[in-house]
Amino acid sequence: MRTTTLGRTGIKVSRIALGTMMLGAWGQRDHAEAERLVHDALDAGVNLVDTADMYSDGESERIVGKALRGRRDEVVLATKVHFPMGDGLNRSGNSRLWIRRAVEESLRRLGTDRIDLYQVHRPDPDTDLDETLSVLSDLVREGKVMAIGSSDFPAEQLVESRWVADRRGHTPFHTEQPPYSIFMRGVERAVLPTAQRHGVGVLTWSPLASGWLTGRFRGGAPLELNDFRSNLIPHKFDLDLPGNVRKYQVVEELLKLSAEAGVPLTRLALAFVLNHPAVCSAIIGPRTREQLADLLAADTVELEEAVLDRIDELVPPGADLNPSDADYTPPALADASLRRRSRT
């Protein structure tokens, strides 16, 4: 397994990371099988394992913690904070109050004394970045967290976070975790170049575009969706949206391209993500050991220029095939009152 350095942290990580969102109620419910999947990844040379407190309401963290018993020091362990965890007004967001509680709960579920990379899962318009970076910096100084990162932050907030860290003497975000795939190329416009300029390590998620780039969904046939896709990300499969209908057509072209290149579509899609110079590691989210084995084989795939050029023709650089796929919408776009003058 190829390795690289995570931004400017000096931490060495595998180019393919194991994402564990699908371990637990959202995917692989058999804990023993889920633990075997983690062990398979480690045995293959993967050393970066990414989870989050909200995945299956903490179940993913508990599975990861059990799987890493006796192997903890082999792993760069990453988790996240932001989304609601149970009832309570202050059990979500990026405040000092919640992050202090959330990190302790994650440490208990993971069965460890430290988190190697602690990431803010989404921006929080209700919390000043100074507040968030302040508590994260405290956790770094205390040794509970080794490095900190963001996820789904727009380029302007990445820059603002570095300004705040420099001005206030805080630890800056070491990493950013955006969605990136052949279908979701919007981050090529500003997020990836900004991360490169500032030495921020990039870990990408959803390289298979929530399953579209497996080639399973074909021919305009009705979509048979599991509970996760139906309940948590239905907008990515809503065929009333032209961008989702377009996915069928592009998948067919990509299947032809992958056949010509002699590479399965899953590996072609992952190799495309790893080809971008800003990307340190691509996070995969297999549900089964067979899916894991297939994706790990992408580590040796090198795409020729002609293949990359053809992908650019199908989905132009910097474009999202379905703009509605975005998992984070800036508040000013979601709330009309924030972009209109008061009439009172």
PDB file of C-alpha atoms in Angstrom, residues 335-344:
ATOM      1  CA  ASP A 335     -32.325  30.796   4.425  1.00  0.00           C
ATOM      2  CA  ALA A 336     -33.796  33.533   2.240  1.00  0.00           C
ATOM      3  CA  SER A 337     -33.861  36.025   5.119  1.00  0.00           C
ATOM      4  CA  LEU A 338     -30.060  36.028   5.188  1.00  0.00           C
ATOM      5  CA  ARG A 339     -29.790  37.417   1.672  1.00  0.00           C
ATOM      6  CA  ARG A 340     -32.637  39.980   1.767  1.00  0.00           C
ATOM      7  CA  ARG A 341     -32.831  43.319   3.520  1.00  0.00           C
ATOM      8  CA  SER A 342     -35.329  43.590   6.341  1.00  0.00           C
ATOM      9  CA  ARG A 343     -38.602  45.240   5.287  1.00  0.00           C
ATOM     10  CA  THR A 344     -39.367  46.571   8.758  1.00  0.00           C
TER      11      THR A 344
END
